[in-house]
mmCIF file of C-alpha atoms in Angstrom:
data_model
loop_
_atom_site.group_PDB
_atom_site.id
_atom_site.type_symbol
_atom_site.label_atom_id
_atom_site.label_comp_id
_atom_site.label_asym_id
_atom_site.label_seq_id
_atom_site.Cartn_x
_atom_site.Cartn_y
_atom_site.Cartn_z
ATOM 1 C CA MET A 1125 0.132 0.012 -0.224
ATOM 2 C CA LYS A 1126 1.238 3.334 -0.779
ATOM 3 C CA GLN A 1127 2.294 5.852 1.975
ATOM 4 C CA PRO A 1128 2.643 9.540 1.718
ATOM 5 C CA PHE A 1129 6.246 10.484 1.631
ATOM 6 C CA THR A 1130 8.236 13.685 2.625
ATOM 7 C CA ILE A 1131 11.884 14.407 1.518
ATOM 8 C CA GLN A 1132 13.598 15.301 4.402
ATOM 9 C CA VAL A 1133 17.643 15.206 4.419
ATOM 10 C CA GLU A 1134 18.917 15.406 7.806
ATOM 11 C CA GLN A 1135 21.218 18.565 8.513
ATOM 12 C CA ALA A 1136 24.412 16.438 9.297
ATOM 13 C CA ILE A 1137 24.429 14.920 6.087
ATOM 14 C CA ILE A 1138 24.477 18.585 4.310
ATOM 15 C CA ASP A 1139 27.104 19.479 6.939
ATOM 16 C CA ASP A 1140 29.203 16.698 5.765
ATOM 17 C CA LEU A 1141 28.785 17.492 2.279
ATOM 18 C CA LYS A 1142 29.962 20.776 2.713
ATOM 19 C CA ASN A 1143 33.019 19.877 4.906
ATOM 20 C CA ARG A 1144 33.950 17.149 2.049
ATOM 21 C CA ILE A 1145 33.868 19.933 -0.732
ATOM 22 C CA ALA A 1146 35.981 22.358 1.487
ATOM 23 C CA ALA A 1147 38.640 19.562 1.630
ATOM 24 C CA THR A 1148 38.417 18.870 -1.830
ATOM 25 C CA ARG A 1149 42.058 18.005 -3.220
ATOM 26 C CA TRP A 1150 41.905 19.637 -6.677
ATOM 27 C CA THR A 1151 43.435 18.219 -9.659
ATOM 28 C CA ASP A 1152 45.595 19.893 -12.363
ATOM 29 C CA GLU A 1153 44.435 20.995 -15.962
ATOM 30 C CA LEU A 1154 45.446 21.526 -19.335
ATOM 31 C CA PRO A 1155 43.866 24.251 -21.290
ATOM 32 C CA ASN A 1156 40.242 22.876 -21.416
ATOM 33 C CA ASP A 1157 37.911 25.807 -22.158
ATOM 34 C CA LYS A 1158 35.659 23.574 -24.274
ATOM 35 C CA TRP A 1159 35.476 20.401 -22.281
ATOM 36 C CA GLU A 1160 37.483 18.464 -24.471
ATOM 37 C CA TYR A 1161 39.497 16.532 -21.771
ATOM 38 C CA GLY A 1162 36.120 16.569 -19.688
ATOM 39 C CA THR A 1163 34.730 18.605 -16.935
ATOM 40 C CA ASN A 1164 36.161 22.101 -16.681
ATOM 41 C CA LYS A 1165 37.637 22.617 -13.925
ATOM 42 C CA GLN A 1166 36.883 26.437 -13.062
ATOM 43 C CA TYR A 1167 32.906 25.897 -13.958
ATOM 44 C CA LEU A 1168 33.240 22.636 -11.523
ATOM 45 C CA GLN A 1169 35.223 25.030 -8.868
ATOM 46 C CA GLU A 1170 32.398 27.356 -9.184
ATOM 47 C CA LEU A 1171 30.002 25.043 -8.741
ATOM 48 C CA CYS A 1172 31.266 23.306 -5.722
ATOM 49 C CA ASP A 1173 31.898 26.709 -4.147
ATOM 50 C CA TYR A 1174 27.932 27.563 -4.640
ATOM 51 C CA TRP A 1175 27.338 24.307 -3.516
ATOM 52 C CA GLN A 1176 29.306 24.594 -0.183
ATOM 53 C CA ASN A 1177 28.281 28.494 0.502
ATOM 54 C CA GLY A 1178 25.326 29.412 -1.559
ATOM 55 C CA PHE A 1179 22.805 26.709 -2.387
ATOM 56 C CA ASP A 1180 19.948 26.415 -0.380
ATOM 57 C CA TRP A 1181 19.142 22.631 0.078
ATOM 58 C CA LYS A 1182 16.146 23.410 2.303
ATOM 59 C CA LYS A 1183 14.502 25.490 -0.057
ATOM 60 C CA GLN A 1184 14.736 23.007 -2.834
ATOM 61 C CA GLU A 1185 13.281 20.293 -0.559
ATOM 62 C CA ASP A 1186 10.403 22.623 0.262
ATOM 63 C CA ARG A 1187 10.015 23.210 -3.806
ATOM 64 C CA LEU A 1188 9.943 19.103 -3.983
ATOM 65 C CA ASN A 1189 7.753 18.584 -1.083
ATOM 66 C CA THR A 1190 4.886 20.922 -3.308
ATOM 67 C CA PHE A 1191 4.393 17.697 -4.909
ATOM 68 C CA ALA A 1192 2.799 14.461 -3.889
ATOM 69 C CA HIS A 1193 5.205 12.117 -2.994
ATOM 70 C CA PHE A 1194 4.835 8.448 -1.985
ATOM 71 C CA THR A 1195 6.478 5.256 -1.573
ATOM 72 C CA ALA A 1196 5.101 1.717 -2.029
ATOM 73 C CA GLY A 1197 6.264 -1.845 -1.415
ATOM 74 C CA ILE A 1198 6.287 -3.499 -4.839
ATOM 75 C CA ASP A 1199 7.438 -6.966 -5.035
ATOM 76 C CA GLY A 1200 9.869 -6.688 -1.830
ATOM 77 C CA HIS A 1201 11.129 -3.220 -3.118
ATOM 78 C CA THR A 1202 10.588 0.232 -1.897
ATOM 79 C CA ILE A 1203 9.689 2.517 -4.790
ATOM 80 C CA HIS A 1204 9.562 6.267 -4.634
ATOM 81 C CA PHE A 1205 7.250 8.009 -6.879
ATOM 82 C CA ILE A 1206 5.172 11.278 -7.580
ATOM 83 C CA HIS A 1207 1.743 10.619 -8.265
ATOM 84 C CA GLN A 1208 0.093 14.046 -9.181
ATOM 85 C CA PRO A 1209 -3.466 14.191 -10.230
ATOM 86 C CA GLY A 1210 -4.695 15.976 -13.555
ATOM 87 C CA GLU A 1211 -6.624 18.982 -13.287
ATOM 88 C CA GLY A 1212 -9.420 17.644 -16.242
ATOM 89 C CA THR A 1213 -12.645 16.339 -16.536
ATOM 90 C CA LYS A 1214 -10.989 13.039 -18.104
ATOM 91 C CA ASN A 1215 -7.759 12.528 -17.082
ATOM 92 C CA VAL A 1216 -5.226 9.774 -18.710
ATOM 93 C CA PRO A 1217 -2.616 7.787 -16.551
ATOM 94 C CA LEU A 1218 0.618 8.782 -17.924
ATOM 95 C CA LEU A 1219 3.940 7.310 -16.581
ATOM 96 C CA LEU A 1220 7.059 8.804 -16.733
ATOM 97 C CA ILE A 1221 10.434 7.333 -16.672
ATOM 98 C CA HIS A 1222 13.674 9.138 -16.066
ATOM 99 C CA GLY A 1223 17.382 7.898 -16.954
ATOM 100 C CA PHE A 1224 21.109 8.562 -15.864
ATOM 101 C CA PRO A 1225 22.619 10.828 -14.449
ATOM 102 C CA ASP A 1226 19.239 12.398 -13.861
ATOM 103 C CA SER A 1227 16.315 11.535 -11.570
ATOM 104 C CA PHE A 1228 12.768 12.239 -11.130
ATOM 105 C CA VAL A 1229 13.541 15.756 -11.208
ATOM 106 C CA ARG A 1230 13.938 15.593 -14.768
ATOM 107 C CA PHE A 1231 10.295 15.909 -15.259
ATOM 108 C CA LEU A 1232 9.542 18.698 -12.539
ATOM 109 C CA LYS A 1233 9.052 21.631 -15.343
ATOM 110 C CA ILE A 1234 6.537 19.273 -17.632
ATOM 111 C CA ILE A 1235 4.436 18.547 -14.567
ATOM 112 C CA PRO A 1236 1.955 21.818 -14.803
ATOM 113 C CA LEU A 1237 2.112 21.516 -18.651
ATOM 114 C CA LEU A 1238 0.525 18.048 -18.665
ATOM 115 C CA THR A 1239 -1.613 17.986 -15.507
ATOM 116 C CA LYS A 1240 -3.266 20.990 -16.806
ATOM 117 C CA ALA A 1241 -6.614 20.377 -18.532
ATOM 118 C CA ASP A 1242 -7.122 21.458 -22.238
ATOM 119 C CA GLU A 1243 -10.286 22.989 -24.000
ATOM 120 C CA ASN A 1244 -11.706 19.659 -23.950
ATOM 121 C CA GLY A 1245 -11.278 18.779 -20.303
ATOM 122 C CA MET A 1246 -8.258 16.143 -20.920
ATOM 123 C CA SER A 1247 -5.112 15.961 -18.932
ATOM 124 C CA PHE A 1248 -2.946 13.560 -17.474
ATOM 125 C CA ASP A 1249 -2.625 11.946 -14.165
ATOM 126 C CA LEU A 1250 1.224 11.568 -13.586
ATOM 127 C CA VAL A 1251 3.147 8.818 -12.039
ATOM 128 C CA ILE A 1252 6.741 9.549 -12.022
ATOM 129 C CA PRO A 1253 8.857 6.735 -10.015
ATOM 130 C CA SER A 1254 12.440 6.821 -9.034
ATOM 131 C CA ILE A 1255 14.138 3.879 -10.630
ATOM 132 C CA PRO A 1256 15.286 1.209 -8.004
ATOM 133 C CA GLY A 1257 18.452 2.185 -6.709
ATOM 134 C CA TYR A 1258 18.039 6.118 -7.885
ATOM 135 C CA GLY A 1259 17.057 8.942 -5.259
ATOM 136 C CA PHE A 1260 14.618 7.704 -2.887
ATOM 137 C CA SER A 1261 13.868 4.322 -3.943
ATOM 138 C CA ALA A 1262 15.328 1.787 -1.998
ATOM 139 C CA ILE A 1263 18.941 0.128 -3.400
ATOM 140 C CA PRO A 1264 18.243 -3.247 -4.649
ATOM 141 C CA PRO A 1265 19.841 -5.781 -2.366
ATOM 142 C CA GLU A 1266 20.395 -8.588 -5.115
ATOM 143 C CA PRO A 1267 21.682 -8.826 -8.531
ATOM 144 C CA GLY A 1268 19.420 -8.659 -11.654
ATOM 145 C CA MET A 1269 17.738 -5.094 -11.388
ATOM 146 C CA ASN A 1270 17.929 -4.537 -15.255
ATOM 147 C CA PRO A 1271 15.289 -2.726 -17.357
ATOM 148 C CA LYS A 1272 13.079 -5.757 -17.924
ATOM 149 C CA LYS A 1273 12.766 -6.310 -14.178
ATOM 150 C CA ILE A 1274 12.234 -2.724 -13.483
ATOM 151 C CA ALA A 1275 9.539 -2.748 -16.142
ATOM 152 C CA GLY A 1276 7.654 -5.495 -14.167
ATOM 153 C CA LEU A 1277 7.917 -3.411 -10.991
ATOM 154 C CA PHE A 1278 6.691 -0.304 -12.529
ATOM 155 C CA ALA A 1279 3.888 -2.540 -14.162
ATOM 156 C CA GLN A 1280 2.738 -3.525 -10.743
ATOM 157 C CA LEU A 1281 2.853 0.059 -9.506
ATOM 158 C CA MET A 1282 0.495 1.408 -12.244
ATOM 159 C CA THR A 1283 -1.979 -1.433 -11.808
ATOM 160 C CA GLU A 1284 -1.786 -3.351 -8.577
ATOM 161 C CA GLU A 1285 -0.891 -0.527 -6.568
ATOM 162 C CA LEU A 1286 -2.739 2.450 -8.346
ATOM 163 C CA GLY A 1287 -5.622 0.750 -9.565
ATOM 164 C CA TYR A 1288 -5.075 1.721 -13.396
ATOM 165 C CA LYS A 1289 -6.151 -0.960 -15.954
ATOM 166 C CA LYS A 1290 -4.262 0.876 -18.584
ATOM 167 C CA PHE A 1291 -1.856 3.619 -18.995
ATOM 168 C CA VAL A 1292 0.639 5.612 -21.233
ATOM 169 C CA ALA A 1293 4.158 5.428 -20.679
ATOM 170 C CA HIS A 1294 7.110 7.969 -21.614
ATOM 171 C CA GLY A 1295 10.968 7.589 -21.099
ATOM 172 C CA GLY A 1296 13.876 8.953 -22.307
ATOM 173 C CA ASP A 1297 17.370 7.297 -21.718
ATOM 174 C CA TRP A 1298 17.051 4.323 -19.258
ATOM 175 C CA GLY A 1299 13.616 5.324 -19.253
ATOM 176 C CA THR A 1300 13.246 4.521 -22.961
ATOM 177 C CA SER A 1301 14.792 0.751 -22.213
ATOM 178 C CA ILE A 1302 12.151 0.460 -19.323
ATOM 179 C CA THR A 1303 9.398 1.728 -21.469
ATOM 180 C CA GLU A 1304 10.129 -0.781 -24.224
ATOM 181 C CA ASN A 1305 10.073 -3.586 -21.791
ATOM 182 C CA LEU A 1306 6.643 -2.524 -20.758
ATOM 183 C CA ALA A 1307 5.628 -2.694 -24.272
ATOM 184 C CA LEU A 1308 6.984 -6.095 -24.912
ATOM 185 C CA TYR A 1309 6.262 -7.812 -21.898
ATOM 186 C CA HIS A 1310 3.223 -5.800 -20.583
ATOM 187 C CA GLU A 1311 1.416 -4.768 -23.838
ATOM 188 C CA ASP A 1312 -1.960 -5.572 -22.668
ATOM 189 C CA LEU A 1313 -1.466 -2.989 -19.836
ATOM 190 C CA LEU A 1314 -0.518 -0.184 -22.213
ATOM 191 C CA SER A 1315 -2.450 2.245 -23.870
ATOM 192 C CA ALA A 1316 0.313 3.822 -25.978
ATOM 193 C CA ILE A 1317 4.153 4.539 -25.460
ATOM 194 C CA HIS A 1318 6.243 7.889 -26.319
ATOM 195 C CA LEU A 1319 9.905 7.945 -26.520
ATOM 196 C CA THR A 1320 12.834 10.564 -27.072
ATOM 197 C CA ASP A 1321 15.057 7.819 -28.302
ATOM 198 C CA VAL A 1322 15.575 4.346 -29.397
ATOM 199 C CA PRO A 1323 17.347 2.306 -26.698
ATOM 200 C CA TYR A 1324 21.292 2.497 -27.097
ATOM 201 C CA THR A 1325 21.318 -1.360 -26.529
ATOM 202 C CA HIS A 1326 19.904 -1.938 -30.119
ATOM 203 C CA LEU A 1327 23.220 -0.350 -31.498
ATOM 204 C CA PHE A 1328 24.577 -3.824 -30.414
ATOM 205 C CA ASP A 1329 21.582 -5.712 -31.972
ATOM 206 C CA VAL A 1330 22.560 -5.021 -35.767
ATOM 207 C CA PRO A 1331 19.855 -6.381 -38.077
ATOM 208 C CA LYS A 1332 20.919 -9.275 -39.989
ATOM 209 C CA ASP A 1333 18.866 -7.928 -43.166
ATOM 210 C CA GLU A 1334 19.840 -5.572 -45.391
ATOM 211 C CA LEU A 1335 20.219 -1.961 -43.987
ATOM 212 C CA GLY A 1336 19.055 1.100 -45.610
ATOM 213 C CA LYS A 1337 21.466 4.173 -46.156
ATOM 214 C CA ALA A 1338 20.284 6.223 -43.148
ATOM 215 C CA GLU A 1339 20.430 3.121 -40.731
ATOM 216 C CA LYS A 1340 23.911 2.361 -41.909
ATOM 217 C CA LYS A 1341 25.183 6.141 -41.290
ATOM 218 C CA TYR A 1342 23.210 5.855 -38.053
ATOM 219 C CA LEU A 1343 25.052 2.685 -36.849
ATOM 220 C CA GLU A 1344 28.251 4.220 -37.974
ATOM 221 C CA LYS A 1345 27.812 7.327 -36.112
ATOM 222 C CA GLY A 1346 26.676 5.444 -33.041
ATOM 223 C CA GLN A 1347 30.080 3.423 -33.093
ATOM 224 C CA ARG A 1348 31.868 6.584 -33.507
ATOM 225 C CA TRP A 1349 30.025 8.185 -30.542
ATOM 226 C CA GLN A 1350 30.728 5.122 -28.602
ATOM 227 C CA GLN A 1351 34.465 5.382 -29.052
ATOM 228 C CA ALA A 1352 34.688 9.088 -28.395
ATOM 229 C CA GLU A 1353 32.097 9.706 -25.513
ATOM 230 C CA GLY A 1354 31.056 6.137 -24.503
ATOM 231 C CA ALA A 1355 33.840 5.314 -21.984
ATOM 232 C CA TYR A 1356 31.785 6.357 -19.001
ATOM 233 C CA ALA A 1357 29.261 3.899 -20.053
ATOM 234 C CA MET A 1358 31.660 1.044 -20.640
ATOM 235 C CA ILE A 1359 33.048 1.544 -17.564
ATOM 236 C CA GLN A 1360 29.763 1.383 -15.617
ATOM 237 C CA SER A 1361 28.497 -1.792 -17.594
ATOM 238 C CA THR A 1362 31.865 -3.721 -16.697
ATOM 239 C CA LYS A 1363 33.403 -2.228 -13.303
ATOM 240 C CA PRO A 1364 30.680 0.199 -11.677
ATOM 241 C CA GLN A 1365 31.794 -0.923 -8.150
ATOM 242 C CA THR A 1366 35.424 0.022 -9.131
ATOM 243 C CA LEU A 1367 34.036 3.632 -10.104
ATOM 244 C CA GLY A 1368 31.277 3.814 -7.192
ATOM 245 C CA TYR A 1369 33.768 3.928 -4.365
ATOM 246 C CA GLY A 1370 35.280 7.567 -5.705
ATOM 247 C CA LEU A 1371 32.050 8.761 -6.838
ATOM 248 C CA ASN A 1372 30.345 8.282 -3.421
ATOM 249 C CA ASP A 1373 33.077 9.765 -1.440
ATOM 250 C CA SER A 1374 33.619 12.921 -2.990
ATOM 251 C CA PRO A 1375 31.231 15.717 -3.922
ATOM 252 C CA ALA A 1376 33.374 17.151 -6.272
ATOM 253 C CA GLY A 1377 34.233 13.713 -8.109
ATOM 254 C CA LEU A 1378 30.411 13.165 -8.120
ATOM 255 C CA ALA A 1379 29.743 16.686 -9.561
ATOM 256 C CA SER A 1380 32.408 16.251 -12.257
ATOM 257 C CA TRP A 1381 30.911 13.011 -13.467
ATOM 258 C CA ILE A 1382 27.511 14.302 -13.647
ATOM 259 C CA THR A 1383 27.919 17.436 -14.554
ATOM 260 C CA ASP A 1384 30.060 16.636 -17.640
ATOM 261 C CA LYS A 1385 26.930 14.566 -19.125
ATOM 262 C CA PHE A 1386 24.645 17.420 -18.805
ATOM 263 C CA ASN A 1387 26.869 19.755 -20.361
ATOM 264 C CA ALA A 1388 28.290 17.384 -23.223
ATOM 265 C CA TRP A 1389 24.358 15.953 -23.817
ATOM 266 C CA SER A 1390 22.404 19.365 -23.719
ATOM 267 C CA ASP A 1391 21.905 21.622 -26.499
ATOM 268 C CA ASN A 1392 23.609 24.539 -24.312
ATOM 269 C CA HIS A 1393 25.495 26.388 -27.272
ATOM 270 C CA GLY A 1394 28.773 26.401 -25.332
ATOM 271 C CA ASP A 1395 27.270 27.345 -21.766
ATOM 272 C CA ILE A 1396 25.754 24.523 -19.895
ATOM 273 C CA GLU A 1397 23.727 27.337 -17.702
ATOM 274 C CA ASN A 1398 21.772 27.961 -21.109
ATOM 275 C CA CYS A 1399 19.961 25.184 -20.201
ATOM 276 C CA PHE A 1400 20.639 24.589 -16.493
ATOM 277 C CA SER A 1401 20.452 26.835 -13.731
ATOM 278 C CA LYS A 1402 23.285 25.815 -10.781
ATOM 279 C CA ASP A 1403 20.017 25.060 -8.554
ATOM 280 C CA GLU A 1404 18.624 22.390 -10.650
ATOM 281 C CA LEU A 1405 22.063 20.781 -11.185
ATOM 282 C CA LEU A 1406 22.858 20.878 -7.345
ATOM 283 C CA THR A 1407 19.246 19.656 -6.563
ATOM 284 C CA ASN A 1408 19.650 16.460 -8.712
ATOM 285 C CA LEU A 1409 23.209 16.066 -7.224
ATOM 286 C CA THR A 1410 22.320 16.712 -3.895
ATOM 287 C CA ILE A 1411 19.705 13.533 -4.134
ATOM 288 C CA TYR A 1412 22.322 11.137 -5.301
ATOM 289 C CA TRP A 1413 24.946 12.445 -2.578
ATOM 290 C CA ALA A 1414 22.143 12.588 0.156
ATOM 291 C CA THR A 1415 20.550 8.803 -0.633
ATOM 292 C CA GLY A 1416 24.111 7.694 -1.327
ATOM 293 C CA THR A 1417 22.698 6.150 -4.487
ATOM 294 C CA ILE A 1418 25.595 6.871 -7.088
ATOM 295 C CA ASN A 1419 26.664 3.365 -7.029
ATOM 296 C CA SER A 1420 23.300 1.422 -7.193
ATOM 297 C CA ALA A 1421 22.098 3.808 -10.079
ATOM 298 C CA ILE A 1422 25.131 3.273 -12.494
ATOM 299 C CA ARG A 1423 24.926 -0.581 -11.883
ATOM 300 C CA ILE A 1424 22.101 -0.616 -14.081
ATOM 301 C CA TYR A 1425 24.428 -0.268 -17.005
ATOM 302 C CA TYR A 1426 25.883 -3.486 -15.777
ATOM 303 C CA GLU A 1427 22.845 -5.192 -15.394
ATOM 304 C CA ALA A 1428 21.352 -4.226 -18.698
ATOM 305 C CA MET A 1429 24.603 -5.367 -20.624
ATOM 306 C CA LYS A 1430 24.621 -8.737 -18.881
ATOM 307 C CA ALA A 1431 21.135 -9.291 -19.916
ATOM 308 C CA THR A 1432 21.891 -7.902 -23.545
ATOM 309 C CA VAL A 1433 24.996 -10.281 -23.678
ATOM 310 C CA ASN A 1434 22.944 -13.332 -22.359
ATOM 311 C CA ALA A 1435 20.188 -12.799 -24.885
ATOM 312 C CA MET A 1436 22.657 -12.420 -27.698
ATOM 313 C CA TYR A 1437 24.792 -15.441 -26.786
ATOM 314 C CA ASN A 1438 23.182 -17.771 -24.363
ATOM 315 C CA PRO A 1439 21.608 -20.428 -26.018
ATOM 316 C CA LEU A 1440 18.919 -20.988 -23.406
ATOM 317 C CA VAL A 1441 17.865 -17.403 -23.267
ATOM 318 C CA LYS A 1442 17.663 -17.312 -27.477
ATOM 319 C CA LEU A 1443 15.794 -20.343 -27.374
ATOM 320 C CA ASN A 1444 13.195 -19.426 -24.980
ATOM 321 C CA PRO A 1445 9.805 -18.262 -26.623
ATOM 322 C CA LEU A 1446 9.063 -16.219 -23.912
ATOM 323 C CA ASP A 1447 12.024 -13.712 -23.985
ATOM 324 C CA LYS A 1448 11.278 -11.080 -26.541
ATOM 325 C CA THR A 1449 14.506 -9.421 -26.546
ATOM 326 C CA GLY A 1450 15.149 -7.584 -29.906
ATOM 327 C CA LYS A 1451 11.455 -8.438 -30.993
ATOM 328 C CA LYS A 1452 9.175 -5.526 -32.040
ATOM 329 C CA SER A 1453 6.637 -4.177 -30.072
ATOM 330 C CA THR A 1454 3.255 -3.853 -31.131
ATOM 331 C CA VAL A 1455 2.219 -0.901 -28.698
ATOM 332 C CA PRO A 1456 1.240 2.333 -30.602
ATOM 333 C CA ALA A 1457 4.439 4.200 -29.889
ATOM 334 C CA ALA A 1458 5.449 7.965 -30.578
ATOM 335 C CA PHE A 1459 9.152 9.360 -30.938
ATOM 336 C CA ALA A 1460 10.187 13.069 -30.332
ATOM 337 C CA LEU A 1461 13.674 13.662 -31.370
ATOM 338 C CA PHE A 1462 15.927 16.599 -30.121
ATOM 339 C CA PRO A 1463 18.309 17.358 -32.575
ATOM 340 C CA HIS A 1464 21.373 17.351 -29.766
ATOM 341 C CA ASP A 1465 20.485 13.972 -28.151
ATOM 342 C CA LEU A 1466 23.214 11.590 -28.130
ATOM 343 C CA VAL A 1467 22.681 9.447 -31.613
ATOM 344 C CA ASN A 1468 19.401 10.046 -33.316
ATOM 345 C CA ALA A 1469 18.160 6.963 -35.080
ATOM 346 C CA PRO A 1470 16.364 6.989 -38.206
ATOM 347 C CA LYS A 1471 12.771 6.233 -38.575
ATOM 348 C CA GLU A 1472 13.320 3.303 -40.169
ATOM 349 C CA TYR A 1473 15.247 1.855 -37.752
ATOM 350 C CA ALA A 1474 12.855 2.611 -34.887
ATOM 351 C CA GLU A 1475 10.159 0.987 -36.964
ATOM 352 C CA ARG A 1476 12.317 -2.337 -36.907
ATOM 353 C CA TYR A 1477 11.657 -2.385 -32.974
ATOM 354 C CA PHE A 1478 8.570 -0.299 -32.526
ATOM 355 C CA ASN A 1479 4.993 0.404 -33.936
ATOM 356 C CA VAL A 1480 5.805 4.093 -34.875
ATOM 357 C CA LEU A 1481 2.685 6.068 -35.596
ATOM 358 C CA GLN A 1482 4.052 9.567 -34.722
ATOM 359 C CA TRP A 1483 7.567 10.917 -35.489
ATOM 360 C CA THR A 1484 8.659 14.276 -34.437
ATOM 361 C CA GLU A 1485 11.839 15.679 -35.088
ATOM 362 C CA MET A 1486 12.308 19.020 -32.911
ATOM 363 C CA PRO A 1487 14.094 22.210 -34.002
ATOM 364 C CA GLU A 1488 16.072 22.501 -30.655
ATOM 365 C CA GLY A 1489 16.580 20.816 -27.416
ATOM 366 C CA GLY A 1490 18.952 17.761 -26.189
ATOM 367 C CA HIS A 1491 18.807 14.528 -24.184
ATOM 368 C CA PHE A 1492 17.268 15.852 -21.209
ATOM 369 C CA ALA A 1493 14.181 17.210 -23.380
ATOM 370 C CA ALA A 1494 11.796 17.716 -20.118
ATOM 371 C CA MET A 1495 14.239 19.895 -18.615
ATOM 372 C CA GLU A 1496 15.520 21.705 -21.660
ATOM 373 C CA GLN A 1497 12.320 21.912 -23.743
ATOM 374 C CA PRO A 1498 9.239 20.910 -21.518
ATOM 375 C CA GLY A 1499 6.846 22.981 -23.705
ATOM 376 C CA LEU A 1500 7.706 21.045 -27.013
ATOM 377 C CA LEU A 1501 7.943 17.807 -25.301
ATOM 378 C CA ALA A 1502 4.602 18.151 -23.463
ATOM 379 C CA LYS A 1503 2.620 19.297 -26.842
ATOM 380 C CA ASP A 1504 4.150 16.405 -28.554
ATOM 381 C CA ILE A 1505 2.723 14.115 -25.753
ATOM 382 C CA ARG A 1506 -0.473 15.736 -25.997
ATOM 383 C CA ASN A 1507 -0.666 15.692 -29.723
ATOM 384 C CA PHE A 1508 0.060 11.895 -29.882
ATOM 385 C CA VAL A 1509 -2.377 10.846 -27.061
ATOM 386 C CA PHE A 1510 -5.301 13.533 -27.374
ATOM 387 C CA ASN A 1511 -5.413 14.732 -31.170
ATOM 388 C CA GLY A 1512 -5.675 12.015 -33.351
ATOM 389 C CA ARG A 1513 -2.426 10.854 -33.951
ATOM 390 C CA LEU A 1514 -2.938 7.431 -32.714
ATOM 391 C CA HIS A 1515 -5.405 6.886 -35.677
ATOM 392 C CA SER A 1516 -3.666 4.603 -38.482
ATOM 393 C CA THR A 1517 -5.015 2.787 -41.468
ATOM 394 C CA ASP A 1518 -1.667 1.028 -42.401
ATOM 395 C CA ASN A 1519 -0.460 -2.352 -41.263
ATOM 396 C CA GLY A 1520 -3.139 -3.036 -39.321
ATOM 397 C CA TYR A 1521 -2.338 -0.585 -36.760
ATOM 398 C CA PRO A 1522 -4.982 0.345 -34.248
ATOM 399 C CA ARG A 1523 -7.448 2.936 -35.140
ATOM 400 C CA ARG A 1524 -8.322 5.939 -32.934
ATOM 401 C CA GLN A 1525 -11.682 4.546 -31.961
ATOM 402 C CA VAL A 1526 -9.842 1.158 -30.281
ATOM 403 C CA LEU A 1527 -7.133 3.277 -28.467
ATOM 404 C CA ASN A 1528 -9.957 5.572 -27.055
ATOM 405 C CA GLU A 1529 -11.558 2.135 -25.749
ATOM 406 C CA LYS A 1530 -8.372 1.464 -24.015
ATOM 407 C CA LEU A 1531 -7.761 4.727 -22.455
ATOM 408 C CA ASN A 1532 -11.704 4.749 -21.350
ATOM 409 C CA SER A 1533 -11.257 1.320 -19.733
ATOM 410 C CA ASN A 1534 -9.655 2.933 -16.706
ATOM 411 C CA ASN A 1535 -12.841 4.982 -16.022
#
């Protein structure tokens, strides 16, 4: 049963954080104005100085607590989530799933845009969980917390705990992989899915049939990106524990590791604060620090890679008729692609794995779409669910009236 939850970080944790920042042993740096070597030292020192001397966690904590937070025990795991009701006369349940290196705060800006009723009284009931091992969700005590497992927990949260018969799911980054697994293994519960990228694991799942020109270009770009920018993922996929000790012990180290990704993956035109304020960056960082969850958060890379390798090479998994790894989902899907995301797939590649009914290429924005361009993202979700974008006559895809029946089944 869900229980109300209030974010309340002990002052001793904040005091210890500030003491550790003050004791940081800063490294040297070669010329690095464009962050070519990684996180820029001057900016990191500026950010950490503000974290120590100016950042008001209590103010941010109070702001976070204006939303409706809960926890629930799901299959032995404590899951934290926001459950924000819609303001309309007809509210569609929408599960929003974050990724790394962010948290549930990815979606704070988009909450009022989706819970507000439109001219027809339509809005969304929002459920925004913290992935197990992230933030205020409990750290998994055993191996195996991969996207498929998480999808099962979130399916139980939405149906058995919150009572929804059908729902829509949206995700980016790991949220995309989890949403894909919801669509593959829990399709009877889903009305539709909305994504901002094709799960990166499909870069390793090259189709055997002939690839089109755009698909070949995409895979080549993905391979180049992996070589130039993907070292963090390889470390987190192979030896996360080795990395976790340092990140969990040093606020400056944690800030460097995470801030580098916010800078590199956002559409910031050379200045990270064109997209994120220091308060936004530090609110996310403080959640990681105060909960001590950076190690369990990065472990999802290891668990996901292990599951992917098993599906590719383990004959017991490959021959299992119940395993749907690499299969195409039949759930109606929409994609909103933002130009400064990591590596955007072409539509024809996405269609190998998803039942794509809506495809939007945005004019601006990056990996953290809900934080960078909440208006564009909210509009795209609304268009897909409310404005007829789910109607199609091609390939036997569900017509809009069928989808309306699915949405109405909650009432």
